[in-house]
Short mmCIF file of C-alpha atoms and ligand atoms in Angstrom, two decimals:
data_model
loop_
_atom_site.label_atom_id
_atom_site.label_comp_id
_atom_site.label_asym_id
_atom_site.label_seq_id
_atom_site.Cartn_x
_atom_site.Cartn_y
_atom_site.Cartn_z
CA MET A 808 72.82 110.92 137.42
CA ARG A 809 75.57 109.26 135.46
CA ARG A 810 77.21 111.39 132.74
CA VAL A 811 75.79 110.53 129.32
CA ARG A 812 78.46 109.09 127.06
CA THR A 813 77.60 107.48 123.74
CA ARG A 814 79.90 105.94 121.21
CA TYR A 815 79.84 105.11 117.56
CA ALA A 816 81.96 101.99 117.15
CA PRO A 817 82.30 101.11 113.46
CA SER A 818 84.58 98.49 111.97
CA PRO A 819 86.68 99.95 109.15
CA THR A 820 85.68 97.30 106.62
CA GLY A 821 84.71 99.66 103.80
CA PRO A 822 83.15 103.05 103.21
CA GLN A 823 80.61 103.98 105.85
CA HIS A 824 77.08 103.58 104.55
CA ILE A 825 74.41 106.20 105.31
CA GLY A 826 72.81 103.66 107.68
CA GLY A 827 76.00 103.80 109.77
CA LEU A 828 76.00 107.56 109.57
CA ARG A 829 72.46 107.58 110.91
CA THR A 830 73.60 105.52 113.92
CA ALA A 831 76.35 108.08 114.54
CA ILE A 832 73.81 110.91 114.24
CA TYR A 833 71.51 109.35 116.86
CA CYS A 834 74.47 108.78 119.20
CA TYR A 835 75.49 112.40 118.70
CA LEU A 836 72.00 113.87 119.16
CA PHE A 837 71.36 111.85 122.30
CA ALA A 838 74.71 112.78 123.87
CA LYS A 839 74.28 116.48 123.05
CA LYS A 840 70.72 116.57 124.32
CA HIS A 841 71.94 115.39 127.70
CA GLY A 842 75.05 117.57 127.76
CA GLY A 843 77.21 114.48 127.37
CA ASP A 844 80.04 113.19 125.20
CA PHE A 845 80.04 111.47 121.84
CA ILE A 846 82.95 109.11 121.23
CA LEU A 847 84.33 107.51 118.07
CA ARG A 848 85.92 104.11 118.60
CA ILE A 849 87.35 102.03 115.78
CA GLU A 850 86.62 98.31 116.17
CA ASP A 851 89.25 96.62 114.06
CA THR A 852 89.76 93.35 115.89
CA ASP A 853 89.08 91.44 112.68
CA GLN A 854 92.26 92.33 110.85
CA ASN A 855 91.27 90.22 107.82
CA ARG A 856 88.50 92.63 107.01
CA PHE A 857 90.57 95.80 107.28
CA VAL A 858 90.20 98.15 104.29
CA PRO A 859 92.73 100.96 103.86
CA GLY A 860 91.20 104.41 103.88
CA ALA A 861 87.96 103.31 105.57
CA GLU A 862 88.90 104.87 108.91
CA GLU A 863 89.79 108.25 107.42
CA TYR A 864 86.57 108.10 105.42
CA LEU A 865 84.57 107.57 108.60
CA MET A 866 86.14 110.50 110.37
CA GLU A 867 85.66 112.78 107.41
CA SER A 868 82.03 111.86 106.97
CA LEU A 869 81.21 112.54 110.63
CA GLN A 870 82.81 115.97 110.31
CA TRP A 871 80.98 116.65 107.06
CA ALA A 872 77.60 115.64 108.47
CA GLY A 873 78.10 117.98 111.41
CA VAL A 874 78.33 115.29 114.10
CA PRO A 875 81.97 115.55 115.18
CA PRO A 876 83.03 113.32 118.07
CA ASP A 877 84.14 114.95 121.31
CA GLU A 878 86.77 112.33 121.83
CA GLY A 879 87.99 109.28 120.01
CA GLN A 880 90.08 108.15 117.11
CA GLY A 881 91.70 111.08 115.35
CA ILE A 882 90.81 113.43 118.22
CA GLY A 883 92.24 111.87 121.36
CA GLY A 884 90.87 111.98 124.87
CA PRO A 885 91.23 110.50 128.34
CA HIS A 886 90.69 106.91 127.19
CA ALA A 887 93.10 106.88 124.24
CA PRO A 888 93.90 104.91 122.20
CA TYR A 889 90.45 104.62 120.64
CA LYS A 890 91.35 101.97 118.11
CA GLN A 891 91.06 98.39 119.31
CA SER A 892 94.13 97.09 117.47
CA GLU A 893 96.17 99.64 119.46
CA ARG A 894 94.52 98.48 122.69
CA LYS A 895 95.38 94.84 122.01
CA ALA A 896 97.56 94.41 125.13
CA LEU A 897 94.83 95.27 127.60
CA TYR A 898 92.18 92.69 126.70
CA ARG A 899 94.00 89.53 127.75
CA LYS A 900 93.77 90.38 131.43
CA TYR A 901 89.98 90.58 131.15
CA ALA A 902 89.83 87.22 129.42
CA ASP A 903 91.99 85.81 132.24
CA GLN A 904 89.64 87.31 134.82
CA LEU A 905 86.77 85.35 133.26
CA LEU A 906 88.87 82.17 133.15
CA GLU A 907 89.63 82.54 136.84
CA SER A 908 86.06 83.19 137.85
CA GLY A 909 84.86 80.23 135.79
CA HIS A 910 82.90 82.27 133.25
CA ALA A 911 85.16 81.29 130.41
CA TYR A 912 87.24 78.29 129.37
CA ILE A 913 90.09 77.38 127.09
CA ALA A 914 89.27 75.57 123.85
CA PHE A 915 91.91 73.77 121.80
CA ASP A 916 89.84 72.75 118.80
CA THR A 917 91.47 73.88 115.58
CA SER A 918 89.33 75.25 112.78
CA ALA A 919 89.90 72.03 110.82
CA GLU A 920 88.74 69.92 113.78
CA LEU A 921 85.67 72.07 114.25
CA GLU A 922 84.88 71.87 110.57
CA ALA A 923 85.12 68.06 110.66
CA TRP A 924 82.94 67.97 113.80
CA ARG A 925 80.29 70.15 112.16
CA GLU A 926 80.23 67.88 109.14
CA ARG A 927 79.81 64.83 111.38
CA MET A 928 76.97 66.49 113.29
CA LYS A 929 75.23 67.37 110.05
CA THR A 930 75.27 63.79 108.88
CA GLN A 931 73.81 62.85 112.27
CA GLY A 932 70.83 65.11 111.64
CA ASN A 933 71.92 68.39 113.26
CA PRO A 934 71.95 70.95 110.43
CA SER A 935 73.49 73.83 112.42
CA PRO A 936 75.66 72.43 115.20
CA GLN A 937 76.76 74.93 117.82
CA TYR A 938 79.59 75.01 120.30
CA ASN A 939 77.41 75.40 123.37
CA ASN A 940 76.62 74.34 126.92
CA VAL A 941 75.72 70.82 125.76
CA THR A 942 78.21 70.11 123.01
CA ARG A 943 81.21 71.55 124.80
CA GLN A 944 81.59 68.31 126.76
CA TYR A 945 82.33 66.42 123.52
CA LEU A 946 84.87 68.96 122.28
CA MET A 947 88.49 69.73 123.16
CA ASN A 948 88.42 72.22 125.97
CA SER A 949 89.18 72.80 129.61
CA THR A 950 85.68 71.74 130.64
CA SER A 951 85.99 68.31 128.97
CA LEU A 952 89.71 67.52 129.26
CA SER A 953 91.52 66.67 132.45
CA ALA A 954 93.50 69.40 134.20
CA ASP A 955 96.75 67.56 133.36
CA GLU A 956 95.86 67.32 129.71
CA VAL A 957 95.08 71.04 129.60
CA LYS A 958 98.33 71.84 131.35
CA SER A 959 100.45 69.74 129.03
CA ARG A 960 98.74 71.13 125.94
CA LEU A 961 99.43 74.65 127.17
CA GLU A 962 103.05 73.80 127.94
CA ARG A 963 103.44 72.25 124.55
CA GLY A 964 102.28 75.55 123.05
CA ASP A 965 99.05 74.31 121.45
CA GLU A 966 96.98 77.11 120.01
CA TYR A 967 93.76 77.88 121.81
CA THR A 968 90.88 80.26 122.04
CA ILE A 969 88.99 81.44 125.10
CA ARG A 970 85.24 80.88 124.99
CA PHE A 971 82.41 82.21 127.11
CA LYS A 972 80.87 79.52 129.28
CA MET A 973 77.21 80.09 128.56
CA PRO A 974 75.14 79.08 131.62
CA ARG A 975 72.42 76.47 131.22
CA ASN A 976 68.78 77.35 131.05
CA GLU A 977 68.84 80.88 132.37
CA GLU A 978 66.59 83.71 131.26
CA VAL A 979 68.59 86.79 130.25
CA LYS A 980 66.45 89.90 130.40
CA PHE A 981 67.27 93.49 129.61
CA GLU A 982 65.34 96.59 128.71
CA ASP A 983 65.95 98.14 125.31
CA SER A 984 64.86 101.80 125.06
CA ILE A 985 63.34 101.19 121.64
CA ARG A 986 62.12 97.61 121.85
CA GLY A 987 61.13 97.31 125.49
CA TRP A 988 61.96 94.17 127.45
CA VAL A 989 63.99 91.58 125.59
CA SER A 990 64.25 88.10 127.04
CA VAL A 991 66.30 85.15 125.80
CA ASN A 992 66.99 81.72 127.27
CA THR A 993 70.70 80.91 127.42
CA ASN A 994 70.01 77.49 125.88
CA GLN A 995 69.50 79.41 122.62
CA LEU A 996 72.98 80.92 122.82
CA ASP A 997 76.36 79.45 121.96
CA ASP A 998 79.71 79.65 123.69
CA LYS A 999 81.13 82.56 121.74
CA VAL A 1000 84.86 82.93 121.30
CA LEU A 1001 86.06 85.90 123.37
CA PHE A 1002 89.74 85.68 122.67
CA LYS A 1003 91.31 84.34 119.51
CA SER A 1004 94.41 82.22 119.03
CA ASP A 1005 96.13 85.16 117.31
CA GLY A 1006 96.11 87.10 120.58
CA MET A 1007 93.27 89.40 119.57
CA PRO A 1008 89.99 89.70 121.40
CA THR A 1009 86.81 89.14 119.40
CA TYR A 1010 84.27 91.89 118.87
CA HIS A 1011 82.22 90.78 121.91
CA LEU A 1012 85.00 90.96 124.48
CA ALA A 1013 86.62 94.12 123.13
CA ASN A 1014 83.27 95.87 122.75
CA VAL A 1015 82.15 95.20 126.32
CA VAL A 1016 85.54 95.89 127.90
CA ASP A 1017 85.90 99.15 125.99
CA ASP A 1018 82.38 100.33 126.74
CA TYR A 1019 83.16 99.71 130.39
CA LEU A 1020 86.59 101.38 130.37
CA MET A 1021 85.33 104.32 128.31
CA GLU A 1022 82.42 104.77 130.73
CA ILE A 1023 79.78 104.48 128.04
CA SER A 1024 76.33 105.07 129.49
CA HIS A 1025 74.22 104.37 126.37
CA VAL A 1026 74.87 101.88 123.59
CA ILE A 1027 72.95 102.97 120.49
CA ARG A 1028 73.57 100.68 117.53
CA GLY A 1029 72.00 98.86 114.60
CA GLU A 1030 69.41 96.12 114.94
CA GLU A 1031 71.90 93.55 113.64
CA TRP A 1032 73.58 93.65 117.08
CA LEU A 1033 70.44 92.78 119.02
CA PRO A 1034 71.26 89.03 119.00
CA SER A 1035 74.64 89.84 120.61
CA ALA A 1036 73.13 91.91 123.39
CA PRO A 1037 72.22 88.99 125.75
CA LEU A 1038 75.84 87.80 125.66
CA HIS A 1039 76.98 91.35 126.39
CA VAL A 1040 74.62 91.54 129.36
CA LEU A 1041 76.02 88.25 130.66
CA LEU A 1042 79.56 89.56 130.22
CA TYR A 1043 78.74 92.64 132.31
CA ARG A 1044 77.43 90.32 135.00
CA ALA A 1045 80.42 87.99 134.80
CA PHE A 1046 82.79 90.92 135.22
CA GLY A 1047 80.76 92.28 138.13
CA TRP A 1048 80.02 95.49 136.21
CA GLU A 1049 76.26 95.25 136.26
CA ASP A 1050 75.77 98.53 138.09
CA VAL A 1051 77.46 100.42 135.25
CA MET A 1052 76.02 98.39 132.41
CA PRO A 1053 75.02 100.78 129.61
CA ASN A 1054 71.45 101.26 128.56
CA PHE A 1055 70.81 99.52 125.20
CA SER A 1056 68.98 100.84 122.13
CA HIS A 1057 68.85 98.84 118.91
CA LEU A 1058 67.89 100.98 115.92
CA PRO A 1059 65.58 99.82 113.13
CA LEU A 1060 67.10 98.82 109.81
CA MET A 1061 67.34 101.26 106.96
CA LEU A 1062 65.29 99.57 104.23
CA ARG A 1063 65.60 99.73 100.47
CA PRO A 1064 62.94 101.88 98.75
CA ASP A 1065 61.26 98.83 97.22
CA GLY A 1066 60.90 95.71 99.31
CA ASN A 1067 61.96 94.74 102.77
CA GLY A 1068 65.69 94.17 102.53
CA LYS A 1069 68.35 96.27 104.13
CA LEU A 1070 69.45 99.21 101.96
CA SER A 1071 72.62 98.26 100.10
CA LYS A 1072 74.99 99.71 97.56
CA ARG A 1073 73.38 97.45 94.97
CA ASP A 1074 69.99 99.13 95.54
CA GLY A 1075 71.59 102.51 95.02
CA ASP A 1076 73.26 101.36 91.79
CA ARG A 1077 70.05 99.78 90.58
CA LEU A 1078 67.78 102.73 91.38
CA GLY A 1079 70.25 105.53 90.75
CA PHE A 1080 71.04 107.10 94.10
CA PRO A 1081 74.07 107.14 96.41
CA VAL A 1082 74.27 105.20 99.68
CA PHE A 1083 77.55 106.72 100.86
CA PRO A 1084 78.01 110.19 102.35
CA LEU A 1085 81.23 110.91 100.42
CA ASN A 1086 82.87 109.68 97.24
CA TRP A 1087 84.74 106.42 97.63
CA THR A 1088 87.14 104.51 95.42
CA ASP A 1089 87.56 100.87 96.33
CA PRO A 1090 91.30 100.44 96.95
CA GLU A 1091 91.28 96.98 95.39
CA THR A 1092 88.85 97.02 92.50
CA LYS A 1093 89.18 100.81 91.89
CA GLU A 1094 85.40 100.87 91.58
CA LYS A 1095 84.08 104.36 92.28
CA SER A 1096 80.97 105.22 94.31
CA THR A 1097 79.48 108.67 94.41
CA GLY A 1098 78.75 110.41 97.67
CA PHE A 1099 75.94 112.70 98.77
CA ARG A 1100 78.49 115.45 99.29
CA GLU A 1101 79.84 115.31 95.75
CA ILE A 1102 76.39 115.17 94.16
CA GLY A 1103 75.79 118.50 95.81
CA PHE A 1104 73.83 117.71 98.96
CA LEU A 1105 74.16 120.15 101.82
CA PRO A 1106 75.25 118.43 105.03
CA GLU A 1107 72.40 120.08 106.96
CA ALA A 1108 69.87 118.51 104.58
CA VAL A 1109 71.41 115.04 104.91
CA LEU A 1110 71.54 115.37 108.69
CA ASN A 1111 67.88 116.40 108.86
CA PHE A 1112 66.82 113.65 106.46
CA LEU A 1113 68.78 110.88 108.20
CA ALA A 1114 67.51 111.97 111.61
CA PHE A 1115 64.00 111.40 110.23
CA CYS A 1116 64.82 107.90 108.91
CA GLY A 1117 63.43 105.98 111.85
CA TRP A 1118 62.62 108.86 114.19
CA ASN A 1119 60.03 111.61 114.18
CA PRO A 1120 59.24 114.35 116.65
CA GLY A 1121 55.50 113.54 116.74
CA THR A 1122 54.57 116.85 115.12
CA GLU A 1123 54.12 118.04 111.52
CA GLN A 1124 57.40 119.94 111.51
CA GLU A 1125 59.95 118.42 109.14
CA ILE A 1126 62.69 121.02 108.88
CA PHE A 1127 64.91 120.90 111.93
CA SER A 1128 68.22 122.63 112.42
CA LYS A 1129 70.85 120.66 114.30
CA ALA A 1130 70.04 122.58 117.49
CA GLU A 1131 66.34 121.76 117.09
CA LEU A 1132 67.12 118.09 116.48
CA ILE A 1133 69.19 117.96 119.65
CA GLU A 1134 66.34 119.53 121.56
CA ALA A 1135 63.63 117.26 120.13
CA PHE A 1136 65.43 113.91 119.91
CA THR A 1137 64.40 111.07 122.21
CA LEU A 1138 65.11 107.35 121.92
CA GLU A 1139 61.50 106.61 122.83
CA ARG A 1140 60.39 108.17 119.56
CA VAL A 1141 62.66 105.96 117.44
CA SER A 1142 60.46 103.45 115.68
CA LYS A 1143 60.81 99.69 116.01
CA SER A 1144 60.07 99.00 112.37
CA GLY A 1145 62.47 99.57 109.51
CA ALA A 1146 62.82 102.99 107.91
CA ARG A 1147 62.45 103.07 104.15
CA PHE A 1148 65.00 105.12 102.24
CA ASP A 1149 63.22 107.79 100.17
CA TRP A 1150 65.34 109.38 97.45
CA ASN A 1151 62.74 112.02 96.58
CA LYS A 1152 62.51 113.02 100.21
CA VAL A 1153 66.22 113.62 100.61
CA LYS A 1154 66.20 115.74 97.45
CA TRP A 1155 63.24 117.67 98.84
CA TYR A 1156 65.21 118.33 102.01
CA ASN A 1157 68.08 119.62 99.96
CA GLN A 1158 65.82 121.99 98.07
CA GLN A 1159 64.42 123.33 101.34
CA TYR A 1160 67.91 123.96 102.68
CA ILE A 1161 69.11 125.63 99.50
CA LYS A 1162 66.30 128.14 100.02
CA THR A 1163 67.88 129.24 103.28
CA ILE A 1164 71.18 130.20 101.64
CA SER A 1165 71.64 133.75 100.34
CA ASP A 1166 72.13 134.56 96.65
CA GLU A 1167 75.55 135.98 97.52
CA THR A 1168 76.72 132.77 99.19
CA ILE A 1169 75.51 130.61 96.34
CA ALA A 1170 77.14 132.98 93.84
CA SER A 1171 80.49 132.67 95.56
CA THR A 1172 80.09 128.87 95.70
CA ILE A 1173 79.50 128.60 91.97
CA ALA A 1174 81.90 131.37 90.86
CA PRO A 1175 84.82 128.94 90.36
CA LYS A 1176 82.70 126.75 88.09
CA ILE A 1177 81.56 129.78 86.04
CA ALA A 1178 85.19 130.84 85.66
CA GLU A 1179 86.26 127.28 84.79
CA ASN A 1180 83.68 127.27 81.98
CA GLY A 1181 85.21 130.49 80.68
CA TRP A 1182 81.93 132.34 81.25
CA LYS A 1183 82.15 136.00 82.10
CA CYS A 1184 80.02 138.33 84.18
CA SER A 1185 80.39 140.75 87.06
CA ASP A 1186 79.88 139.70 90.69
CA ALA A 1187 76.62 141.64 90.78
CA GLN A 1188 75.41 139.91 87.62
CA LEU A 1189 76.28 136.50 89.04
CA ILE A 1190 74.26 137.24 92.18
CA LYS A 1191 71.35 138.39 90.02
CA TYR A 1192 71.72 135.26 87.88
CA VAL A 1193 71.48 133.08 91.02
CA SER A 1194 68.34 134.90 92.13
CA LEU A 1195 66.72 134.26 88.74
CA VAL A 1196 67.42 130.53 88.34
CA ARG A 1197 67.89 129.11 91.86
CA ASP A 1198 64.28 128.03 92.40
CA ARG A 1199 64.63 125.26 89.86
CA ALA A 1200 67.71 123.71 91.46
CA VAL A 1201 67.74 120.67 93.73
CA PHE A 1202 71.53 121.00 94.08
CA ILE A 1203 73.69 124.11 94.18
CA ASN A 1204 76.06 122.64 91.65
CA GLU A 1205 73.23 122.44 89.12
CA ILE A 1206 72.89 126.22 89.20
CA PRO A 1207 75.64 127.06 86.66
CA GLU A 1208 74.15 124.65 84.10
CA ILE A 1209 70.47 125.49 84.64
CA GLY A 1210 70.91 128.91 82.99
CA TYR A 1211 73.94 128.20 80.78
CA TYR A 1212 72.28 130.33 78.06
CA PHE A 1213 72.89 133.44 80.14
CA PHE A 1214 76.57 133.00 79.39
CA THR A 1215 76.93 131.16 76.13
CA ASP A 1216 75.08 130.28 72.92
CA ILE A 1217 71.81 128.39 73.13
CA ARG A 1218 72.53 124.72 72.49
CA GLU A 1219 69.05 123.59 71.62
CA PHE A 1220 65.77 125.32 70.76
CA ASP A 1221 62.37 123.97 71.73
CA LEU A 1222 61.25 124.14 68.11
CA ALA A 1223 58.18 121.98 68.64
CA THR A 1224 56.65 124.60 70.93
CA ALA A 1225 57.97 127.51 68.88
CA GLN A 1226 56.38 126.16 65.69
CA LYS A 1227 53.01 125.83 67.39
CA LYS A 1228 53.13 129.49 68.36
CA TRP A 1229 54.79 130.95 65.27
CA LYS A 1230 52.74 132.37 62.41
CA ALA A 1231 54.59 133.32 59.23
CA GLU A 1232 52.40 136.37 58.69
CA ARG A 1233 53.53 137.75 62.03
CA LYS A 1234 57.15 137.92 61.05
CA ASP A 1235 56.98 141.66 60.32
CA LEU A 1236 55.37 142.29 63.66
CA PHE A 1237 58.27 140.59 65.44
CA VAL A 1238 60.74 142.59 63.39
CA LYS A 1239 58.90 145.75 64.42
CA LEU A 1240 58.99 144.70 68.07
CA SER A 1241 62.68 144.02 67.86
CA ASN A 1242 63.30 147.45 66.35
CA GLN A 1243 61.30 149.13 69.08
CA LEU A 1244 63.23 147.27 71.76
CA ASN A 1245 66.42 148.28 70.04
CA ALA A 1246 65.38 151.90 70.27
CA LEU A 1247 64.81 151.71 74.03
CA GLU A 1248 67.18 153.98 75.84
CA ALA A 1249 67.24 152.43 79.26
CA PHE A 1250 67.05 148.73 78.48
CA ASP A 1251 65.85 147.34 81.79
CA ALA A 1252 63.15 144.87 82.83
CA ALA A 1253 60.54 147.52 83.65
CA ASN A 1254 60.98 149.43 80.40
CA ALA A 1255 61.06 146.26 78.31
CA GLU A 1256 57.90 145.09 80.01
CA SER A 1257 55.93 148.29 79.44
CA LEU A 1258 57.12 148.50 75.83
CA ILE A 1259 56.08 144.93 75.10
CA LYS A 1260 52.74 145.29 76.85
CA ASN A 1261 51.96 148.44 74.86
CA PHE A 1262 53.03 146.72 71.69
CA LEU A 1263 50.68 143.79 72.39
CA HIS A 1264 47.86 146.15 73.12
CA ASP A 1265 48.42 148.28 69.98
CA ASN A 1266 48.55 145.22 67.78
CA SER A 1267 45.70 143.35 69.46
CA LEU A 1268 47.95 140.44 70.42
CA GLY A 1269 47.75 138.30 73.52
CA MET A 1270 50.67 137.50 75.84
CA GLY A 1271 50.46 133.83 74.85
CA GLU A 1272 51.05 134.71 71.20
CA VAL A 1273 54.29 136.56 71.71
CA MET A 1274 55.94 135.70 75.02
CA PRO A 1275 56.68 132.01 74.28
CA ILE A 1276 58.44 133.06 71.06
CA LEU A 1277 60.54 135.63 72.93
CA ARG A 1278 61.29 133.16 75.66
CA ILE A 1279 62.47 130.44 73.29
CA ALA A 1280 64.44 133.05 71.31
CA LEU A 1281 66.25 134.16 74.47
CA CYS A 1282 66.83 130.85 76.24
CA GLY A 1283 65.89 128.04 73.88
CA THR A 1284 63.34 126.56 76.27
CA MET A 1285 59.99 127.28 77.84
CA GLN A 1286 61.56 126.87 81.26
CA GLY A 1287 63.46 129.77 82.60
CA PRO A 1288 63.30 133.00 84.52
CA PRO A 1289 60.90 135.88 83.68
CA VAL A 1290 61.59 137.12 80.15
CA PHE A 1291 61.93 140.78 81.12
CA ASP A 1292 64.50 140.00 83.82
CA LEU A 1293 66.36 137.86 81.36
CA MET A 1294 66.46 140.77 78.89
CA GLU A 1295 67.79 143.15 81.47
CA TRP A 1296 70.50 140.71 82.51
CA MET A 1297 71.60 139.98 78.96
CA GLY A 1298 71.46 143.61 77.89
CA LYS A 1299 70.19 145.14 74.70
CA GLU A 1300 72.77 143.84 72.28
CA MET A 1301 72.53 140.18 73.19
CA SER A 1302 68.74 140.24 73.56
CA ILE A 1303 68.15 141.84 70.15
CA LYS A 1304 70.70 139.57 68.52
CA ARG A 1305 68.93 136.47 69.84
CA ILE A 1306 65.47 137.73 68.91
CA ASP A 1307 66.57 138.64 65.38
CA HIS A 1308 68.38 135.36 64.95
CA PHE A 1309 65.29 133.47 66.00
CA ILE A 1310 63.02 135.39 63.61
CA GLN A 1311 65.37 134.36 60.80
CA MET A 1312 65.37 130.78 62.02
CA MET A 1313 61.58 130.49 62.11
CA ASN A 1314 61.13 131.98 58.69
N1 LIG B 2204 81.85 97.22 115.50
C1 LIG B 2204 80.43 97.08 115.41
C2 LIG B 2204 80.01 97.57 114.05
O1 LIG B 2204 80.77 97.53 113.15
C3 LIG B 2204 79.81 97.88 116.52
C4 LIG B 2204 78.57 97.36 117.09
C5 LIG B 2204 78.27 98.11 118.37
O2 LIG B 2204 78.02 99.32 118.26
O3 LIG B 2204 78.32 97.51 119.42
O4 LIG B 2204 78.90 98.01 113.80
#
């Protein structure tokens, strides 16, 4: 069997969206499952749309997400260069091959002439005139002009493009791994430009030539390229490369959470979530967009989540390591219909992945932030702190803030709850409790717990009458770790100080 080689072929026209990252992930998973290669090719034939930094951004996000290419731009490999603008010189010969075999022709129409022609056609009742196998005979090209005219125009140095000569009334059929058989009549298709007057190939020519030269076995790409696929199939035929034509798979769109449109940056801004893997600053407008990485998502969680946007393994299992995804992934299980982006789901994934990381690792991740805040504690205390608050975090970088009161003064007390629980006549009881705690020799969680429980028993008080007060005294809020653990961590001095201060406050 042919070696499996997939490629991700983005155009560097801006920061890569998570939809693009998902395409790369599927290309990667499929290649790895079959022991093949995953290639990164930069398709920058449209120089007008080039955005500085976009290419570096792409490479960094693939690395971050854990889907590094085996060969390609930034890595190298046997088919270098992997950037189409650096391959410019090689495409012309393929365009010439098509001219010679009669599958392409030279067209002299300038953009102004074409514009004027389109306007004329519109007034004659054709709202979307196409340059195609009927209209080409009325336009300025080597199929309509005499050979002498063509020759003299070329000698004169007239600018021209090379267009594909779309055959008349032929059925183009190909099998898409996700969509099944796709069939289109060539009368629906126009004579696409393959080679531009600036000496650059268009996307269609460069894409097909490069897939051929790079020995790509499977083209896995977004649904928006499905309309281009019949032309690509015809190009493979015209070149005589049909036996090595890649297998095609067109992925479903990534949909916005509400409605049927494609997920866009605007949806993210509107609904408050990122659509880019990494932070991005627009080089022109300086507008900043936040990335999943910087918000605090773990790459493993994003990989798992994106793999499930449009694919599922057919079982209940939702947590998949990269190795498990590689094992389970098949193109046949990619769905045809769009995959809705679910912000709560990706956060859920992150929470699940945080659970798999040890307290020690999280502690060393957040240690710089703790130090930056000027908060002090030993390494062992920081690890203990992590173990006490981590369950409430969706992101690791929330962990320092979640229990800020371990390290610094309480900023706000939940007085509404405290007032419901507080009874003025119990003040002396709380003072007594504080004194007893103060007299404890070994001030640890177990001793504090048995002291408090005895105290409740001796004074006929229920847990619910005392614990909320202690909790709010120690951390300001009803949320937080177990009170006894908190006391042990803070130590006697700080615990008693907070309890006494709170008794004064409530009085
Ligand atoms: N350059 C195209 C893009 O930006 C690639 C389409 C394809 O994979 O063929 O998505």
